[in-house]
GROMACS .gro file of C-alpha atoms in nm:
model
  400
    1UNK     CA    1  -0.007   0.002  -0.002
    2UNK     CA    2   0.142   0.332  -0.101
    3UNK     CA    3  -0.018   0.654   0.020
    4UNK     CA    4   0.001   1.032  -0.022
    5UNK     CA    5  -0.225   1.319   0.083
    6UNK     CA    6  -0.425   1.501  -0.186
    7UNK     CA    7  -0.152   1.704  -0.364
    8UNK     CA    8  -0.071   1.569  -0.712
    9UNK     CA    9   0.307   1.632  -0.698
   10UNK     CA   10   0.336   1.437  -0.367
   11UNK     CA   11   0.139   1.147  -0.513
   12UNK     CA   12   0.342   1.134  -0.840
   13UNK     CA   13   0.670   1.060  -0.663
   14UNK     CA   14   0.530   0.730  -0.537
   15UNK     CA   15   0.407   0.603  -0.873
   16UNK     CA   16   0.735   0.456  -1.017
   17UNK     CA   17   0.786   0.235  -0.706
   18UNK     CA   18   0.424   0.131  -0.736
   19UNK     CA   19   0.481   0.024  -1.093
   20UNK     CA   20   0.782  -0.169  -0.983
   21UNK     CA   21   0.597  -0.361  -0.721
   22UNK     CA   22   0.317  -0.437  -0.969
   23UNK     CA   23   0.562  -0.551  -1.237
   24UNK     CA   24   0.716  -0.792  -0.981
   25UNK     CA   25   0.370  -0.950  -0.934
   26UNK     CA   26   0.265  -0.784  -0.613
   27UNK     CA   27  -0.085  -0.647  -0.550
   28UNK     CA   28  -0.057  -0.265  -0.516
   29UNK     CA   29  -0.304  -0.002  -0.381
   30UNK     CA   30  -0.241   0.371  -0.420
   31UNK     CA   31  -0.432   0.543  -0.143
   32UNK     CA   32  -0.513   0.916  -0.113
   33UNK     CA   33  -0.788   1.165  -0.042
   34UNK     CA   34  -1.098   1.203  -0.261
   35UNK     CA   35  -0.942   1.506  -0.448
   36UNK     CA   36  -0.697   1.280  -0.623
   37UNK     CA   37  -0.933   1.002  -0.736
   38UNK     CA   38  -0.903   1.087  -1.105
   39UNK     CA   39  -0.524   1.131  -1.076
   40UNK     CA   40  -0.475   0.793  -0.914
   41UNK     CA   41  -0.681   0.618  -1.181
   42UNK     CA   42  -0.464   0.772  -1.454
   43UNK     CA   43  -0.142   0.623  -1.304
   44UNK     CA   44  -0.237   0.266  -1.412
   45UNK     CA   45  -0.243   0.154  -1.049
   46UNK     CA   46  -0.547   0.059  -0.856
   47UNK     CA   47  -0.660   0.348  -0.641
   48UNK     CA   48  -0.838   0.372  -0.311
   49UNK     CA   49  -0.990   0.689  -0.161
   50UNK     CA   50  -0.999   0.723   0.222
   51UNK     CA   51  -1.099   1.007   0.462
   52UNK     CA   52  -1.203   1.340   0.342
   53UNK     CA   53  -1.027   1.630   0.176
   54UNK     CA   54  -0.865   1.906   0.383
   55UNK     CA   55  -0.793   2.256   0.271
   56UNK     CA   56  -0.444   2.316   0.419
   57UNK     CA   57  -0.449   2.678   0.295
   58UNK     CA   58  -0.777   2.763   0.482
   59UNK     CA   59  -0.777   3.046   0.734
   60UNK     CA   60  -0.863   2.792   1.010
   61UNK     CA   61  -0.551   2.582   0.939
   62UNK     CA   62  -0.326   2.888   0.887
   63UNK     CA   63  -0.451   3.023   1.228
   64UNK     CA   64  -0.393   2.682   1.395
   65UNK     CA   65  -0.036   2.690   1.258
   66UNK     CA   66   0.012   3.049   1.376
   67UNK     CA   67   0.051   3.179   1.022
   68UNK     CA   68  -0.260   3.382   0.925
   69UNK     CA   69  -0.257   3.527   0.579
   70UNK     CA   70  -0.188   3.870   0.716
   71UNK     CA   71   0.144   3.743   0.860
   72UNK     CA   72   0.280   3.553   0.554
   73UNK     CA   73   0.643   3.643   0.483
   74UNK     CA   74   0.718   3.844   0.168
   75UNK     CA   75   0.778   3.633  -0.143
   76UNK     CA   76   1.142   3.543  -0.180
   77UNK     CA   77   1.225   3.624   0.183
   78UNK     CA   78   1.495   3.407   0.349
   79UNK     CA   79   1.326   3.093   0.483
   80UNK     CA   80   1.228   3.097   0.844
   81UNK     CA   81   1.275   2.728   0.920
   82UNK     CA   82   1.143   2.752   1.276
   83UNK     CA   83   0.819   2.908   1.149
   84UNK     CA   84   0.805   2.648   0.875
   85UNK     CA   85   0.831   2.373   1.139
   86UNK     CA   86   0.525   2.499   1.303
   87UNK     CA   87   0.328   2.541   0.985
   88UNK     CA   88   0.431   2.204   0.838
   89UNK     CA   89   0.376   2.000   1.150
   90UNK     CA   90   0.026   2.142   1.195
   91UNK     CA   91  -0.069   2.056   0.841
   92UNK     CA   92   0.066   1.707   0.895
   93UNK     CA   93  -0.154   1.679   1.205
   94UNK     CA   94  -0.461   1.786   1.003
   95UNK     CA   95  -0.389   1.531   0.731
   96UNK     CA   96  -0.350   1.254   0.987
   97UNK     CA   97  -0.684   1.350   1.152
   98UNK     CA   98  -0.880   1.326   0.828
   99UNK     CA   99  -0.707   1.016   0.685
  100UNK     CA  100  -0.585   0.791   0.955
  101UNK     CA  101  -0.911   0.623   1.054
  102UNK     CA  102  -1.017   0.560   0.699
  103UNK     CA  103  -0.677   0.428   0.596
  104UNK     CA  104  -0.670   0.195   0.894
  105UNK     CA  105  -1.013   0.055   0.810
  106UNK     CA  106  -0.908  -0.009   0.459
  107UNK     CA  107  -0.574  -0.167   0.559
  108UNK     CA  108  -0.740  -0.387   0.818
  109UNK     CA  109  -0.968  -0.522   0.542
  110UNK     CA  110  -0.720  -0.550   0.267
  111UNK     CA  111  -0.415  -0.654   0.487
  112UNK     CA  112  -0.104  -0.515   0.301
  113UNK     CA  113   0.243  -0.637   0.388
  114UNK     CA  114   0.400  -0.294   0.362
  115UNK     CA  115   0.295   0.071   0.376
  116UNK     CA  116   0.501   0.327   0.182
  117UNK     CA  117   0.414   0.683   0.262
  118UNK     CA  118   0.485   1.035   0.142
  119UNK     CA  119   0.680   1.219   0.403
  120UNK     CA  120   0.385   1.445   0.495
  121UNK     CA  121   0.125   1.168   0.512
  122UNK     CA  122   0.150   1.026   0.870
  123UNK     CA  123  -0.182   0.848   0.829
  124UNK     CA  124   0.035   0.582   0.665
  125UNK     CA  125   0.254   0.487   0.954
  126UNK     CA  126  -0.026   0.539   1.199
  127UNK     CA  127  -0.229   0.270   1.011
  128UNK     CA  128   0.081   0.050   0.994
  129UNK     CA  129   0.142   0.074   1.371
  130UNK     CA  130  -0.217  -0.003   1.453
  131UNK     CA  131  -0.202  -0.322   1.245
  132UNK     CA  132   0.153  -0.429   1.325
  133UNK     CA  133   0.280  -0.363   0.975
  134UNK     CA  134   0.627  -0.223   0.863
  135UNK     CA  135   0.627   0.111   0.686
  136UNK     CA  136   0.869   0.309   0.481
  137UNK     CA  137   0.882   0.692   0.455
  138UNK     CA  138   0.955   0.824   0.108
  139UNK     CA  139   1.181   1.127   0.056
  140UNK     CA  140   1.200   1.275  -0.285
  141UNK     CA  141   1.476   1.527  -0.316
  142UNK     CA  142   1.659   1.697  -0.019
  143UNK     CA  143   1.488   1.631   0.306
  144UNK     CA  144   1.390   1.964   0.461
  145UNK     CA  145   1.249   1.811   0.787
  146UNK     CA  146   1.581   1.790   0.962
  147UNK     CA  147   1.660   2.148   0.875
  148UNK     CA  148   1.323   2.265   1.020
  149UNK     CA  149   1.379   2.045   1.327
  150UNK     CA  150   1.718   2.202   1.390
  151UNK     CA  151   1.573   2.551   1.371
  152UNK     CA  152   1.280   2.461   1.594
  153UNK     CA  153   1.510   2.303   1.855
  154UNK     CA  154   1.736   2.597   1.875
  155UNK     CA  155   1.477   2.771   2.080
  156UNK     CA  156   1.273   2.468   2.205
  157UNK     CA  157   1.505   2.179   2.279
  158UNK     CA  158   1.336   1.836   2.230
  159UNK     CA  159   1.045   1.989   2.048
  160UNK     CA  160   1.074   1.730   1.761
  161UNK     CA  161   1.041   1.423   1.983
  162UNK     CA  162   0.764   1.582   2.179
  163UNK     CA  163   0.571   1.660   1.858
  164UNK     CA  164   0.623   1.309   1.725
  165UNK     CA  165   0.524   1.142   2.050
  166UNK     CA  166   0.214   1.364   2.071
  167UNK     CA  167   0.116   1.298   1.701
  168UNK     CA  168   0.125   0.923   1.734
  169UNK     CA  169  -0.009   0.931   2.087
  170UNK     CA  170  -0.328   1.102   1.979
  171UNK     CA  171  -0.391   0.797   1.765
  172UNK     CA  172  -0.315   0.540   2.040
  173UNK     CA  173   0.045   0.465   1.942
  174UNK     CA  174   0.364   0.494   2.143
  175UNK     CA  175   0.662   0.613   1.946
  176UNK     CA  176   0.993   0.737   2.094
  177UNK     CA  177   1.301   0.875   1.932
  178UNK     CA  178   1.354   1.072   1.617
  179UNK     CA  179   1.534   0.947   1.309
  180UNK     CA  180   1.500   0.972   0.928
  181UNK     CA  181   1.199   0.737   0.933
  182UNK     CA  182   1.000   0.956   1.168
  183UNK     CA  183   0.816   0.675   1.330
  184UNK     CA  184   0.822   0.441   1.036
  185UNK     CA  185   1.059   0.150   1.002
  186UNK     CA  186   1.268   0.266   0.714
  187UNK     CA  187   1.336   0.578   0.499
  188UNK     CA  188   1.363   0.557   0.122
  189UNK     CA  189   1.582   0.834  -0.015
  190UNK     CA  190   1.581   0.936  -0.387
  191UNK     CA  191   1.808   1.236  -0.344
  192UNK     CA  192   2.160   1.231  -0.484
  193UNK     CA  193   2.387   1.178  -0.184
  194UNK     CA  194   2.599   1.488  -0.259
  195UNK     CA  195   2.284   1.709  -0.245
  196UNK     CA  196   2.120   1.547   0.058
  197UNK     CA  197   2.172   1.667   0.414
  198UNK     CA  198   2.433   1.444   0.580
  199UNK     CA  199   2.204   1.365   0.868
  200UNK     CA  200   1.949   1.192   0.649
  201UNK     CA  201   1.997   0.812   0.658
  202UNK     CA  202   1.790   0.614   0.419
  203UNK     CA  203   1.779   0.327   0.171
  204UNK     CA  204   1.891   0.463  -0.170
  205UNK     CA  205   1.625   0.467  -0.436
  206UNK     CA  206   1.676   0.598  -0.789
  207UNK     CA  207   1.451   0.884  -0.871
  208UNK     CA  208   1.232   0.830  -1.181
  209UNK     CA  209   1.040   1.126  -1.315
  210UNK     CA  210   0.665   1.098  -1.344
  211UNK     CA  211   0.465   1.411  -1.440
  212UNK     CA  212   0.120   1.257  -1.476
  213UNK     CA  213  -0.050   1.106  -1.783
  214UNK     CA  214   0.084   1.354  -2.037
  215UNK     CA  215   0.171   1.327  -2.413
  216UNK     CA  216   0.502   1.454  -2.553
  217UNK     CA  217   0.489   1.598  -2.904
  218UNK     CA  218   0.743   1.449  -3.145
  219UNK     CA  219   0.926   1.775  -3.185
  220UNK     CA  220   1.074   1.773  -2.835
  221UNK     CA  221   1.308   1.495  -2.941
  222UNK     CA  222   1.434   1.679  -3.253
  223UNK     CA  223   1.777   1.846  -3.228
  224UNK     CA  224   1.783   2.223  -3.214
  225UNK     CA  225   2.018   2.459  -3.399
  226UNK     CA  226   2.036   2.687  -3.101
  227UNK     CA  227   2.070   2.626  -2.727
  228UNK     CA  228   1.744   2.552  -2.551
  229UNK     CA  229   1.627   2.719  -2.237
  230UNK     CA  230   1.337   2.537  -2.065
  231UNK     CA  231   1.117   2.744  -1.833
  232UNK     CA  232   0.847   2.624  -1.591
  233UNK     CA  233   0.693   2.785  -1.292
  234UNK     CA  234   0.491   2.479  -1.184
  235UNK     CA  235   0.158   2.517  -1.029
  236UNK     CA  236   0.223   2.535  -0.653
  237UNK     CA  237   0.293   2.906  -0.641
  238UNK     CA  238  -0.035   2.986  -0.805
  239UNK     CA  239  -0.219   2.764  -0.567
  240UNK     CA  240  -0.048   2.906  -0.262
  241UNK     CA  241  -0.021   3.273  -0.359
  242UNK     CA  242  -0.243   3.323  -0.658
  243UNK     CA  243   0.042   3.400  -0.900
  244UNK     CA  244   0.367   3.257  -1.044
  245UNK     CA  245   0.696   3.308  -0.857
  246UNK     CA  246   0.821   3.547  -1.131
  247UNK     CA  247   0.649   3.739  -1.406
  248UNK     CA  248   0.665   3.517  -1.701
  249UNK     CA  249   0.597   3.795  -1.954
  250UNK     CA  250   0.883   4.001  -1.811
  251UNK     CA  251   1.114   3.696  -1.791
  252UNK     CA  252   1.047   3.596  -2.162
  253UNK     CA  253   1.112   3.955  -2.258
  254UNK     CA  254   1.457   3.932  -2.106
  255UNK     CA  255   1.529   3.585  -2.248
  256UNK     CA  256   1.431   3.712  -2.594
  257UNK     CA  257   1.767   3.895  -2.601
  258UNK     CA  258   1.957   3.568  -2.591
  259UNK     CA  259   2.051   3.355  -2.895
  260UNK     CA  260   1.859   3.064  -2.771
  261UNK     CA  261   1.528   2.877  -2.816
  262UNK     CA  262   1.301   2.920  -2.510
  263UNK     CA  263   1.047   2.649  -2.439
  264UNK     CA  264   0.788   2.736  -2.171
  265UNK     CA  265   0.619   2.435  -2.005
  266UNK     CA  266   0.297   2.517  -1.838
  267UNK     CA  267  -0.077   2.514  -1.809
  268UNK     CA  268  -0.340   2.657  -2.041
  269UNK     CA  269  -0.402   2.933  -1.773
  270UNK     CA  270  -0.037   3.024  -1.781
  271UNK     CA  271  -0.033   3.034  -2.165
  272UNK     CA  272  -0.320   3.275  -2.185
  273UNK     CA  273  -0.124   3.537  -2.003
  274UNK     CA  274   0.175   3.515  -2.238
  275UNK     CA  275   0.038   3.572  -2.588
  276UNK     CA  276   0.185   3.689  -2.811
  277UNK     CA  277   0.504   3.506  -2.731
  278UNK     CA  278   0.850   3.645  -2.822
  279UNK     CA  279   0.986   3.523  -3.154
  280UNK     CA  280   1.235   3.281  -2.990
  281UNK     CA  281   0.979   3.122  -2.757
  282UNK     CA  282   0.732   2.837  -2.789
  283UNK     CA  283   0.466   2.718  -2.529
  284UNK     CA  284   0.452   2.343  -2.444
  285UNK     CA  285   0.115   2.301  -2.283
  286UNK     CA  286   0.087   2.002  -2.048
  287UNK     CA  287   0.406   1.840  -2.189
  288UNK     CA  288   0.594   1.617  -1.943
  289UNK     CA  289   0.900   1.802  -1.817
  290UNK     CA  290   1.124   1.504  -1.831
  291UNK     CA  291   1.052   1.482  -2.205
  292UNK     CA  292   1.157   1.839  -2.273
  293UNK     CA  293   1.478   1.836  -2.051
  294UNK     CA  294   1.705   1.598  -2.244
  295UNK     CA  295   1.739   1.847  -2.527
  296UNK     CA  296   1.773   2.146  -2.292
  297UNK     CA  297   2.081   2.339  -2.183
  298UNK     CA  298   1.927   2.492  -1.867
  299UNK     CA  299   1.603   2.473  -1.671
  300UNK     CA  300   1.458   2.785  -1.522
  301UNK     CA  301   1.202   2.697  -1.251
  302UNK     CA  302   1.041   2.786  -0.920
  303UNK     CA  303   1.223   2.532  -0.699
  304UNK     CA  304   0.968   2.252  -0.677
  305UNK     CA  305   1.114   1.917  -0.588
  306UNK     CA  306   0.983   1.754  -0.899
  307UNK     CA  307   1.139   2.014  -1.134
  308UNK     CA  308   1.467   2.014  -0.947
  309UNK     CA  309   1.496   1.637  -0.936
  310UNK     CA  310   1.391   1.596  -1.299
  311UNK     CA  311   1.661   1.833  -1.415
  312UNK     CA  312   1.916   1.649  -1.199
  313UNK     CA  313   1.809   1.315  -1.346
  314UNK     CA  314   1.832   1.450  -1.701
  315UNK     CA  315   2.172   1.611  -1.627
  316UNK     CA  316   2.051   1.970  -1.689
  317UNK     CA  317   2.181   2.266  -1.490
  318UNK     CA  318   1.929   2.491  -1.323
  319UNK     CA  319   1.839   2.845  -1.244
  320UNK     CA  320   1.601   2.846  -0.951
  321UNK     CA  321   1.370   3.145  -0.881
  322UNK     CA  322   1.257   3.021  -0.539
  323UNK     CA  323   0.976   3.194  -0.352
  324UNK     CA  324   0.788   2.982  -0.101
  325UNK     CA  325   0.765   2.668   0.110
  326UNK     CA  326   1.053   2.422   0.041
  327UNK     CA  327   1.159   2.601  -0.276
  328UNK     CA  328   1.447   2.810  -0.125
  329UNK     CA  329   1.579   2.494   0.043
  330UNK     CA  330   1.574   2.301  -0.278
  331UNK     CA  331   1.756   2.591  -0.456
  332UNK     CA  332   2.021   2.603  -0.175
  333UNK     CA  333   2.097   2.238  -0.185
  334UNK     CA  334   2.147   2.217  -0.567
  335UNK     CA  335   2.336   2.540  -0.577
  336UNK     CA  336   2.567   2.418  -0.292
  337UNK     CA  337   2.713   2.158  -0.532
  338UNK     CA  338   2.736   2.388  -0.833
  339UNK     CA  339   2.440   2.240  -1.026
  340UNK     CA  340   2.223   2.557  -0.998
  341UNK     CA  341   2.215   2.930  -0.962
  342UNK     CA  342   1.970   3.041  -0.687
  343UNK     CA  343   1.781   3.370  -0.745
  344UNK     CA  344   1.535   3.468  -0.467
  345UNK     CA  345   1.202   3.530  -0.635
  346UNK     CA  346   1.146   3.884  -0.507
  347UNK     CA  347   0.944   4.142  -0.687
  348UNK     CA  348   1.132   4.245  -1.016
  349UNK     CA  349   1.380   3.958  -0.999
  350UNK     CA  350   1.339   3.874  -1.368
  351UNK     CA  351   1.658   4.058  -1.472
  352UNK     CA  352   1.852   3.864  -1.214
  353UNK     CA  353   1.704   3.535  -1.343
  354UNK     CA  354   1.820   3.624  -1.696
  355UNK     CA  355   2.161   3.698  -1.560
  356UNK     CA  356   2.164   3.357  -1.395
  357UNK     CA  357   2.078   3.196  -1.723
  358UNK     CA  358   2.372   3.383  -1.889
  359UNK     CA  359   2.599   3.259  -1.610
  360UNK     CA  360   2.495   2.889  -1.654
  361UNK     CA  361   2.515   2.900  -2.033
  362UNK     CA  362   2.857   3.073  -2.016
  363UNK     CA  363   3.024   2.858  -1.751
  364UNK     CA  364   3.057   2.487  -1.854
  365UNK     CA  365   3.113   2.383  -1.493
  366UNK     CA  366   2.738   2.394  -1.426
  367UNK     CA  367   2.666   2.141  -1.702
  368UNK     CA  368   2.963   1.924  -1.585
  369UNK     CA  369   2.827   1.921  -1.230
  370UNK     CA  370   2.474   1.846  -1.353
  371UNK     CA  371   2.611   1.557  -1.560
  372UNK     CA  372   2.789   1.417  -1.254
  373UNK     CA  373   2.456   1.445  -1.058
  374UNK     CA  374   2.291   1.238  -1.323
  375UNK     CA  375   2.552   0.966  -1.301
  376UNK     CA  376   2.518   0.974  -0.927
  377UNK     CA  377   2.141   0.914  -0.959
  378UNK     CA  378   2.178   0.641  -1.222
  379UNK     CA  379   2.410   0.468  -0.972
  380UNK     CA  380   2.134   0.446  -0.714
  381UNK     CA  381   1.917   0.112  -0.713
  382UNK     CA  382   1.635   0.125  -0.964
  383UNK     CA  383   1.273   0.098  -0.824
  384UNK     CA  384   1.267  -0.265  -0.936
  385UNK     CA  385   1.579  -0.346  -0.719
  386UNK     CA  386   1.443  -0.157  -0.423
  387UNK     CA  387   1.106  -0.335  -0.455
  388UNK     CA  388   1.292  -0.665  -0.437
  389UNK     CA  389   1.498  -0.539  -0.139
  390UNK     CA  390   1.187  -0.424   0.045
  391UNK     CA  391   1.018  -0.754  -0.013
  392UNK     CA  392   1.305  -0.930   0.165
  393UNK     CA  393   1.309  -0.675   0.453
  394UNK     CA  394   0.936  -0.727   0.500
  395UNK     CA  395   0.988  -1.108   0.527
  396UNK     CA  396   1.257  -1.054   0.779
  397UNK     CA  397   1.028  -0.810   0.975
  398UNK     CA  398   0.747  -1.074   0.971
  399UNK     CA  399   0.964  -1.341   1.146
  400UNK     CA  400   1.099  -1.115   1.417
   0.00000   0.00000   0.00000
């Protein structure tokens, strides 16, 4: 049983491992909230809906987290990890409240041998503990939780273990100690080791990009006469703040000065705000990012884990205009190894983003590091190998 809360990008990171288990002959169920019913069905895996949807951006949840809309930090501000600890842990509590009982009921009836859970979806390990099952926490990309924990414990020593004990305790489970599994049995880590925080200890798992059931046009595989700049702002910023991290029209105006082809990957809504496009730009509506990247020389993006990890998997250097949530952390980690340029997405940052693109295109070291990251990721065990390893670990767990 694999489970994620109802945010598509969190669900998508589970899918390749689900495919691997299914291909090995195992029964697989992909479990989430009602909002993702259609998305689950499109993965090719059998889906199950449990609990109810929860609006994690509602005024009530923001107030519970001590982060009302009136007190949101400015876009592009340096991350306040202690504040993020409070807001993230409250949202995890809310998700557990609306999902745990339904997930436990389903698991009790279906009897899985293993629960694999998205790092925010604590209903997974709660159900596993209740039924005496092993569980594995999935980390996709650099794990921000230890960074938030460190910041929170700087002013409140022991707050992480107190929170974890309280979270599980409210569901009738006794858990002590904090490690990379956060109450689960194991941690699955898809991040390249050189980018991951040293404190994260997990079972390596090769990252495999999955962007949903999308179709790639044939032209994306054709060679280009000029260098290609791929641009995406994802969808999270619009959902969280109502607008993209940067002004795409202003960014494309700046990129029009470069001798390069610009491919913008985005939604129909984003496209409507860009017409007419500059002469060197084309719009790729709902095209899977990992299909565009192999022919690209740089990816400009907002700092989402899926974008950053897809670029690393394809060996493409990055310019990250990070604004919110975990995006600055993602940018920092990939920039720390020389695979990315980090540009805080403050108002009017588009000129700095274009300068970052010039830097990456002009300095071959970025492409070289990105290529090494790709080799690092290809050296990690494929989902099929990890599925077999986990199968053996589950057998060993059963005989203890």
